[in-house]
Short mmCIF file of C-alpha atoms in Angstrom, two decimals:
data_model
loop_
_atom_site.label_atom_id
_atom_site.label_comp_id
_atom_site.label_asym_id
_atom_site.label_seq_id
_atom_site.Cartn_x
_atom_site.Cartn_y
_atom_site.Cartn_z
CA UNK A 19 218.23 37.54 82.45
CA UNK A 20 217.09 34.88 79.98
CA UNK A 21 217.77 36.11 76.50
CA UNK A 22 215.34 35.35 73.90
CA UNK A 23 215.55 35.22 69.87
CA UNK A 24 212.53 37.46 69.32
CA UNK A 25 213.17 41.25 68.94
CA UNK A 26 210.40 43.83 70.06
CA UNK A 27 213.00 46.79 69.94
CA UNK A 28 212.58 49.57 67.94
CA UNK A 29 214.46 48.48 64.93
CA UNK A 30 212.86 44.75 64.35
CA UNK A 31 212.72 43.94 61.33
CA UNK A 32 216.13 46.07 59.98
CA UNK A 33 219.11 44.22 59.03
CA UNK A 34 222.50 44.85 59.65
CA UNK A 35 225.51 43.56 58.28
CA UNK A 36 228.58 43.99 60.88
CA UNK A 37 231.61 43.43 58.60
CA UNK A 38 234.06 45.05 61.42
CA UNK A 39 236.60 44.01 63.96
CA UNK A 40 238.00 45.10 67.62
CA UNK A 41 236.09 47.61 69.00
CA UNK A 42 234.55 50.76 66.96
CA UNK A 43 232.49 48.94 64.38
CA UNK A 44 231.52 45.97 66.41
CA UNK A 45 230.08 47.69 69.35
CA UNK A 46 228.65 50.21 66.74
CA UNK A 47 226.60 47.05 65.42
CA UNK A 48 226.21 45.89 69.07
CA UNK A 49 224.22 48.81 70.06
CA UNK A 50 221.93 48.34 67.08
CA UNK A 51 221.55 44.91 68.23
CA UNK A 52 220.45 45.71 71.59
CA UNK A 53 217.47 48.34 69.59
CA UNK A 54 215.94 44.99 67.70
CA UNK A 55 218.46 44.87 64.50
CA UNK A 56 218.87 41.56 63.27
CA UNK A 57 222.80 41.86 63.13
CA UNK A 58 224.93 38.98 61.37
CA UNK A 59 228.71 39.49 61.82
CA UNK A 60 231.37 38.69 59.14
CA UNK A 61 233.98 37.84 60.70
CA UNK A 62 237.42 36.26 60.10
CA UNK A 63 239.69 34.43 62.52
CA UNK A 64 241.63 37.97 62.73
CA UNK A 65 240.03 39.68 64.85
CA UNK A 66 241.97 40.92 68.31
CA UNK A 67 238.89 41.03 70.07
CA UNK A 68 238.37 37.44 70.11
CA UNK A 69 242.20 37.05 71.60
CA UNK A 70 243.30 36.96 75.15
CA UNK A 71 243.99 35.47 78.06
CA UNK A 72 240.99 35.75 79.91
CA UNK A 73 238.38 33.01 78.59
CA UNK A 74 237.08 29.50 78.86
CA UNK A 75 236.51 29.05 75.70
CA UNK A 76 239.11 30.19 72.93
CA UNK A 77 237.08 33.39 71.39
CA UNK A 78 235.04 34.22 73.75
CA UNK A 79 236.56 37.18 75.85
CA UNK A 80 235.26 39.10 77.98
CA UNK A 81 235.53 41.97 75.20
CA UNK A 82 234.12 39.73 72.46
CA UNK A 83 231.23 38.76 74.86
CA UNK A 84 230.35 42.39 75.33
CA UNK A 85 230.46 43.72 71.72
CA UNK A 86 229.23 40.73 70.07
CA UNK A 87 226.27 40.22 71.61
CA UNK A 88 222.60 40.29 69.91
CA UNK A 89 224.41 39.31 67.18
CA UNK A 90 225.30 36.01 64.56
CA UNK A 91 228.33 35.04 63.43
CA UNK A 92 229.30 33.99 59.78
CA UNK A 93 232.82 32.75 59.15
CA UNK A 94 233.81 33.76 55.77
CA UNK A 95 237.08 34.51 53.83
CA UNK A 96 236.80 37.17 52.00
CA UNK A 97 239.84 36.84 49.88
CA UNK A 98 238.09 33.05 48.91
CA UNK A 99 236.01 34.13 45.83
CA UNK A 100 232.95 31.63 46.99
CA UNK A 101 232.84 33.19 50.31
CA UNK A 102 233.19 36.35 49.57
CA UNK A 103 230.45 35.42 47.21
CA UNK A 104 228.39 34.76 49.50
CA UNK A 105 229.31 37.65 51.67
CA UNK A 106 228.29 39.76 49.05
CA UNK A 107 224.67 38.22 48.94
CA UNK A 108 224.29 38.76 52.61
CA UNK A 109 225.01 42.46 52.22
CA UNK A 110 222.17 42.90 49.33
CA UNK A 111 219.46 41.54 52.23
CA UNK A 112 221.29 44.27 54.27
CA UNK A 113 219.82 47.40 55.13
CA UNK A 114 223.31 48.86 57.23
CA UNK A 115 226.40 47.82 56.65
CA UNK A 116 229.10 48.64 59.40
CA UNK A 117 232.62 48.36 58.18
CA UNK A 118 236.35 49.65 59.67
CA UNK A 119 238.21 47.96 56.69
CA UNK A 120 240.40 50.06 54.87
CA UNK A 121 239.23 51.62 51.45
CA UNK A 122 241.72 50.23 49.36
CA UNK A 123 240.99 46.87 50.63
CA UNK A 124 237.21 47.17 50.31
CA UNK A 125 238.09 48.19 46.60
CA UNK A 126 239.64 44.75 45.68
CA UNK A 127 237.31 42.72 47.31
CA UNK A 128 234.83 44.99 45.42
CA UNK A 129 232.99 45.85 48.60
CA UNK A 130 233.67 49.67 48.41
CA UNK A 131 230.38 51.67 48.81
CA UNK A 132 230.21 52.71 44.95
CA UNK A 133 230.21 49.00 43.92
CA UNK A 134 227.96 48.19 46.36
CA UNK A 135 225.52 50.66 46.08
CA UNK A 136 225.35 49.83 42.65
CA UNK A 137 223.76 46.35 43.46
CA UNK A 138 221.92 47.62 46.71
CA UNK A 139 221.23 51.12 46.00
CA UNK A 140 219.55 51.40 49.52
CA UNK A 141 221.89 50.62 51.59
CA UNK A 142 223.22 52.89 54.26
CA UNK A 143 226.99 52.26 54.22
CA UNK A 144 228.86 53.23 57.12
CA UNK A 145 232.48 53.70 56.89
CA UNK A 146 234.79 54.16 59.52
CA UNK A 147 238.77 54.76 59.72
CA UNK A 148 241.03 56.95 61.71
CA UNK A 149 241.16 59.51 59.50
CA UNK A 150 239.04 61.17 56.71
CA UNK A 151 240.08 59.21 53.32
CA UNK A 152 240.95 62.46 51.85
CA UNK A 153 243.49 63.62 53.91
CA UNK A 154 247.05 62.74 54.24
CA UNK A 155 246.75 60.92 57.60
CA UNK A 156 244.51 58.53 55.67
CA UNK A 157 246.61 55.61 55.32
CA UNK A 158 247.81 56.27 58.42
CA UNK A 159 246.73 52.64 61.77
CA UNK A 160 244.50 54.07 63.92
CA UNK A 161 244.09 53.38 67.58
CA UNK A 162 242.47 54.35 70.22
CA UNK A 163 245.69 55.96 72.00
CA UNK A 164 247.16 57.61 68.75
CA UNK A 165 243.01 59.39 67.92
CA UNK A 166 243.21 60.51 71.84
CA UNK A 167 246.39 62.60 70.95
CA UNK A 168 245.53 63.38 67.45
CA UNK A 169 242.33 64.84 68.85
CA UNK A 170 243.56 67.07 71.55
CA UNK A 171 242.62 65.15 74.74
CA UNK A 172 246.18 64.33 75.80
CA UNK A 173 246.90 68.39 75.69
CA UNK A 174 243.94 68.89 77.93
CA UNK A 175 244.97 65.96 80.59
CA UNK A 176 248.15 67.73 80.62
CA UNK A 177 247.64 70.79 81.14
CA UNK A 178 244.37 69.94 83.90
CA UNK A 179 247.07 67.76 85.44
CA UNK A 180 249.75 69.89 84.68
CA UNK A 181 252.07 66.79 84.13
CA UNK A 182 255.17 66.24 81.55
CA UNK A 183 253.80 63.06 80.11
CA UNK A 184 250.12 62.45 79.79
CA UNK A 185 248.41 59.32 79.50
CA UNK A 186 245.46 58.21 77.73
CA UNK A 187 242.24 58.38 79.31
CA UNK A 188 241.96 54.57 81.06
CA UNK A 189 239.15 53.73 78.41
CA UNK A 190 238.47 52.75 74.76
CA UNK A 191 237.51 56.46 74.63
CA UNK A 192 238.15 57.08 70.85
CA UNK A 193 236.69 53.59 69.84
CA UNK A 194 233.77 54.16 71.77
CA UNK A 195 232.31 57.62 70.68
CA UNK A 196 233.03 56.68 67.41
CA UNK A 197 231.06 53.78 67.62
CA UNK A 198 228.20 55.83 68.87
CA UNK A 199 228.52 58.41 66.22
CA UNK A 200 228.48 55.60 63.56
CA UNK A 201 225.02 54.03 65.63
CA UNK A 202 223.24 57.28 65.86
CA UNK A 203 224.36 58.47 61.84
CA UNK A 204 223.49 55.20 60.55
CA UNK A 205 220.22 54.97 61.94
CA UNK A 206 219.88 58.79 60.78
CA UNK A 207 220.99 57.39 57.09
CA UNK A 208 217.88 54.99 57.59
CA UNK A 209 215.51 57.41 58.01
CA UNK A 210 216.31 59.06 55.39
CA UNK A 211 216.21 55.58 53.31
CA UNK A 212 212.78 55.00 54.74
CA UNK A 213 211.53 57.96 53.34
CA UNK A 214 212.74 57.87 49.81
CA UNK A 215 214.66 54.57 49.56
CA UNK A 216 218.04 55.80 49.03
CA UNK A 217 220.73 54.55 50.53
CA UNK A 218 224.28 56.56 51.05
CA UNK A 219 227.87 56.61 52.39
CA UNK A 220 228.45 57.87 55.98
CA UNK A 221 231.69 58.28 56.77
CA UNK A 222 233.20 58.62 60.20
CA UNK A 223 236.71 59.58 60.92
CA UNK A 224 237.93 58.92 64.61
CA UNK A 225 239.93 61.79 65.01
CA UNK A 226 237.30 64.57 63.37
CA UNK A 227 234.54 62.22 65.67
CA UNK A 228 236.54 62.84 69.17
CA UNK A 229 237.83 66.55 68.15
CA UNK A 230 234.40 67.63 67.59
CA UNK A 231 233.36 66.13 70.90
CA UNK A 232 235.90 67.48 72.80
CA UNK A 233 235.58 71.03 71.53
CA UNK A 234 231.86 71.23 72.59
CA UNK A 235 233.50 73.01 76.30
CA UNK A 236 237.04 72.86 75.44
CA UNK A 237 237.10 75.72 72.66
CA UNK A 238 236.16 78.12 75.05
CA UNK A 239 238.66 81.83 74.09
CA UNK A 240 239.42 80.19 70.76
CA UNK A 241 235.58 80.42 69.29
CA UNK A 242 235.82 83.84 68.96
CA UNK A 243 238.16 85.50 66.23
CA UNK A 244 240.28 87.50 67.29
CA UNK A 245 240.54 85.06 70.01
CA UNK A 246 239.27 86.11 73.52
CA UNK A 247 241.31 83.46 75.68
CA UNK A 248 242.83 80.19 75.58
CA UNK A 249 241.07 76.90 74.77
CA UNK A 250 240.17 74.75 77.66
CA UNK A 251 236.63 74.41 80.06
CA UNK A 252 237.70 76.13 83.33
CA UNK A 253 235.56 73.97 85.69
CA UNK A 254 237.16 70.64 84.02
CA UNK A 255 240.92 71.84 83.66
CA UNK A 256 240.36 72.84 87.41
CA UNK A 257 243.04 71.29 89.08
CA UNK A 258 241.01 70.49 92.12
CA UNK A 259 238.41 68.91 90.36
CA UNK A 260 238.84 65.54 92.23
CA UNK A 261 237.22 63.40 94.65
CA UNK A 262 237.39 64.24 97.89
CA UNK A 263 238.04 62.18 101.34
CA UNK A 264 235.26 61.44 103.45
CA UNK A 265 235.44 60.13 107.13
CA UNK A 266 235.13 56.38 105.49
CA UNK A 267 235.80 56.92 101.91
CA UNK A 268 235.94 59.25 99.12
CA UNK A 269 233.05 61.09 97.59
CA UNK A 270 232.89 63.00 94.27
CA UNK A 271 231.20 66.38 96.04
CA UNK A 272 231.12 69.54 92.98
CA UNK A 273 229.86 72.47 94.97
CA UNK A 274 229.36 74.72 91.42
CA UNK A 275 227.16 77.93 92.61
CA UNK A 276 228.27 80.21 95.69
CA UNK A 277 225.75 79.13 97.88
CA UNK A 278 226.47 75.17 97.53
CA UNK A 279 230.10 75.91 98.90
CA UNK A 280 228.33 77.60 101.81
CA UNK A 281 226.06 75.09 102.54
CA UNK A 282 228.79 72.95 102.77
CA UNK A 283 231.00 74.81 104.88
CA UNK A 284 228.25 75.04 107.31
CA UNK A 285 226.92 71.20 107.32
CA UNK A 286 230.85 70.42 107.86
CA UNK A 287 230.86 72.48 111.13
CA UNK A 288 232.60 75.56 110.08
CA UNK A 289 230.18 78.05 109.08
CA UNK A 290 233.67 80.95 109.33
CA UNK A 291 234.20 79.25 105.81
CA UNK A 292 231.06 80.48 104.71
CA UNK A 293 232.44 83.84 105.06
CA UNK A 294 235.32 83.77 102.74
CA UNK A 295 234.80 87.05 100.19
CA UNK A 296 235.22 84.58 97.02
CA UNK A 297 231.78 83.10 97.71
CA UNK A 298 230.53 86.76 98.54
CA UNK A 299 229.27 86.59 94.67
CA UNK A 300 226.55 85.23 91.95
CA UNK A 301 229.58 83.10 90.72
CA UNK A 302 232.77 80.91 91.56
CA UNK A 303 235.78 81.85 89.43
CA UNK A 304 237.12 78.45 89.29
CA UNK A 305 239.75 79.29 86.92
CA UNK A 306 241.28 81.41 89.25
CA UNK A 307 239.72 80.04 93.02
CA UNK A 308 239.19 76.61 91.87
CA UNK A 309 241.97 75.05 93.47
CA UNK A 310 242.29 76.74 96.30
CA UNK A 311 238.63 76.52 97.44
CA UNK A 312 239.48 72.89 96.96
CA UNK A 313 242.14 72.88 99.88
CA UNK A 314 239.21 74.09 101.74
CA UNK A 315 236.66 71.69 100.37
CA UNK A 316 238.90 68.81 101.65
CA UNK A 317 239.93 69.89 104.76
CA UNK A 318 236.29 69.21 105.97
CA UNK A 319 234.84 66.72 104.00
CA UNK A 320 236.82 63.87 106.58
CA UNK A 321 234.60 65.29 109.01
CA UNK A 322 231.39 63.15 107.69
CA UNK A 323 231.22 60.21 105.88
CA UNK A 324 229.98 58.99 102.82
CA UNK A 325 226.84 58.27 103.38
CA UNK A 326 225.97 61.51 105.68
CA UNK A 327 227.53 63.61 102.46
CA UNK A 328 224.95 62.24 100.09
CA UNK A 329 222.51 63.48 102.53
CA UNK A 330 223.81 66.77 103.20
CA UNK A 331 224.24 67.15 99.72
CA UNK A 332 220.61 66.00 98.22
CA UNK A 333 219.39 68.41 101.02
CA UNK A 334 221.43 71.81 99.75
CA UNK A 335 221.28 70.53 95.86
CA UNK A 336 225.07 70.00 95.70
CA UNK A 337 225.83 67.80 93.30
CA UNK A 338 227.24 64.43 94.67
CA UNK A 339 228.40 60.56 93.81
CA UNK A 340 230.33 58.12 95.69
CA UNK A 341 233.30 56.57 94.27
CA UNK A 342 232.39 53.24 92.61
CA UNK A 343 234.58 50.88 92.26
CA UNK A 344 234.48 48.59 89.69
CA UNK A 345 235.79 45.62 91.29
CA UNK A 346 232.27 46.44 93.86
CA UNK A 347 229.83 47.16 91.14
CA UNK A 348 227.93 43.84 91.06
CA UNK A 349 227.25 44.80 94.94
CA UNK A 350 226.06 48.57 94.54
CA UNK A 351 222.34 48.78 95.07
CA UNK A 352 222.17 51.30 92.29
CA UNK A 353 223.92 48.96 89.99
CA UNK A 354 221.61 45.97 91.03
CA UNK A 355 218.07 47.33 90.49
CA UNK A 356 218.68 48.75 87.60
CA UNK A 357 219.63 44.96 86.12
CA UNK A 358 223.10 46.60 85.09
CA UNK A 359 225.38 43.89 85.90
CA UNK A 360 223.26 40.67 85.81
CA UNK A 361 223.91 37.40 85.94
CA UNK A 362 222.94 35.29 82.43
CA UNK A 363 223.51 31.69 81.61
CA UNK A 364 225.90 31.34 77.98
CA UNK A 365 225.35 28.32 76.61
CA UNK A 366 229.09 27.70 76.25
CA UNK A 367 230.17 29.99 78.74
CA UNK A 368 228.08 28.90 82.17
CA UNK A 369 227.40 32.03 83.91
CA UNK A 370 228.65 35.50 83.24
CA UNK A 371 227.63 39.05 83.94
CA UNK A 372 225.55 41.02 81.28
CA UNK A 373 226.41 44.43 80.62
CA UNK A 374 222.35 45.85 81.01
CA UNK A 375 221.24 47.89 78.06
CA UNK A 376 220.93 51.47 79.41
CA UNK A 377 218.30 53.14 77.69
CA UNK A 378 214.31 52.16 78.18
CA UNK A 379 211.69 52.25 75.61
CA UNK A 380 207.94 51.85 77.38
CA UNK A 381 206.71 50.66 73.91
CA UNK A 382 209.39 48.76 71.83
CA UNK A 383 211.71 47.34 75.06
CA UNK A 384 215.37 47.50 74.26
CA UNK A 385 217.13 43.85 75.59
CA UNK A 386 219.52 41.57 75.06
CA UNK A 387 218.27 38.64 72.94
CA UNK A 388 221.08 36.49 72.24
CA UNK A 389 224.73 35.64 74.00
CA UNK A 390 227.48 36.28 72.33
CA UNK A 391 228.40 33.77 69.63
CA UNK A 392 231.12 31.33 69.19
CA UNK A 393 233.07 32.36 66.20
CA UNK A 394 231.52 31.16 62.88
CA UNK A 395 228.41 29.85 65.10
CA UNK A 396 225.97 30.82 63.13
CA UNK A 397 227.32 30.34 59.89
CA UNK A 398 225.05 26.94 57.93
CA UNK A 399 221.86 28.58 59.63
CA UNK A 400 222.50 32.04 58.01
CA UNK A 401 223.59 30.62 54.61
CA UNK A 402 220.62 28.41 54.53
CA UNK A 403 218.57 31.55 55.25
CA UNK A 404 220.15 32.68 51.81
CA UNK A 405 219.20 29.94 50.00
CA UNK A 406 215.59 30.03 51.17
CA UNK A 407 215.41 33.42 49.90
CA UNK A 408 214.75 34.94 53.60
#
């Protein structure tokens, strides 16, 4: 992968400013990046994404490489009244801004949207924060771990693994649909500018973002009033819902429809499980077999391995994956021809693996363009760009 300065992604030619920090915002701005955006980051030495252990150079973490990239950096103060000067200009060339600050904050530095809009009454600003403004969680620090709770997906990991304490989802869950939510409103917001050349506020609260995500399956009983049954998708609070053992492995195998689970029983070697009366009908009742036909599920899996499941399973139509692990992924032939994990040269950084862009476009090719910058990196070029008029 040789990145290149020229975009030919859908959104060439659209500029956004990425005034954010950790995760949300920046990745928000990363994925426009990756579409063709010309995205300048404002950034101050404060962010936490630029600190860690893991690095070669001080900034440049493996988080900050990811989220960052397709992007140029501007070091400015924004409590300095010349910078933040100047950070104003750069958000009048803008047409997205991407911001996490709080609103009181972006009210001093008058960079709230109703001062802003004021100046650049077509920009789409997009606001994010834990919590809508107008509630009373507002003010409250949002993370990742805290909009998990707050939006219901620690109750659901307890009660599908029916444990006293729950623990977050290993992920930047929270952080990460937001940040998709704010990519895909945003560039909603723009079409609407396009069209008439307004701009407008879109605001996206974490915890409303993940809630309304979740309860796409989980509502379940609880969409109906009087409600018909408790909240929760039966086939993913299933408690045997796992990956199974394989002769050399494990292997995620989800027999869903009657017929898979026979299939199964019989390419395992024991076509008397076939028989059992819970698969006599048009549907499993996982809610109340699930588990159980689990037990059964893994008692014969061992009997093939990994590779022979896959093929079993393509054959019948039962939906299966191996295990991947992530420490292996650089080596899985899936991974490698679809350019997922390859190797780039930073200039600062030697080599390092590139997160591939997922989606294709056959006539405006997603990519990535430019490595991550060093903090500030870009700052004299983009300036000058000001004072050119560009």
């Amino acid at each position: 992968m040789t990145p290149t300065n020229s975009s030919s992604g859908p959104l060439a030619g659209v500029r956004v400013i990425d005034m954010a920090t950790v995760v949300m915002g920046p990745y928000a701005a990363q994925v426009l990046g990756d579409l063709g955006a010309d995205v300048i980051k404002i950034e101050s030495p404060k962010d936490t994404a630029r600190h860690g252990t893991l690095h070669r150079t001080p900034g440049m973490t493996p988080l900050s490489m990811n989220v960052n990239r397709n992007k140029r950096s501007v070091r400015l103060n924004l409590k300095d009244d010349e910078d933040r000067a100047r950070a104003l200009e750069l958000i009048g060339t803008a047409d997205i801004l991407i911001t996490n600050m709080r609103i009181g904050a972006l009210r001093r530095l008058g960079m709230d949207h109703e001062s802003l809009a004021a100046t650049n009454p077509r920009l789409v600003y997009a606001h994010a924060q834990g919590f809508r403004p107008d509630s009373d969680r507002a003010d409250l620090a949002a993370y990742d771990e805290t909009v998990q709770a707050a939006s219901g997906l620690l109750d659901l990991a307890q009660r599908a693994g029916d444990i006293g304490q729950p623990v977050v989802l290993p992920s930047i869950f929270a952080d990460k649909v937001a940040a998709l939510t704010i990519a895909y409103s945003a560039l909603a917001a723009l079409v609407h500018q396009r069209a008439t050349g307004q701009g407008q506020l879109v605001e996206v609260p974490m915890a409303d973002t993940l809630l309304a995500f979740n309860l796409v399956e989980h509502l379940q009983g609880r969409l109906y009033e009087p409600p018909m049954g408790p909240t929760g998708f039966s086939l993913s609070m299933n408690k045997g819902h796992r990956a199974r053992p394989t002769k050399d492995g494990l292997a995620m195998i989800i027999p869903y429809s009657p017929q898979n689970f026979r299939d199964l029983f019989c390419a395992a070697g024991r076509p008397d499980l076939a028989e059992d009366p819970r698969l006599a009908g048009e549907f499993v009742d996982s809610r109340r077999d699930g588990e159980a036909l689990a037990e059964l599920i893994e008692s014969v899996t061992p009997n093939l391995t990994t590779a022979e499941w896959i093929e079993v399973c393509s054959k019948h139509s039962i939906p299966v994956g191996p295990v991947l692990k992530l420490d292996e992924a650089a080596d899985d032939p899936y991974v490698r021809d679809g350019h997922l994990l390859d190797v780039a040269e930073h200039p600062s950084e030697g080599s390092y693996r590139v997160v591939g862009v997922p989606v294709d476009f056959s006539a405006t090719p997603a990519g990535v363009r430019r490595h991550a910058p060093l903090p500030g990196q870009h700052t004299e070029e983009v300036l000058a760009e000001l004072r050119r008029g560009e």
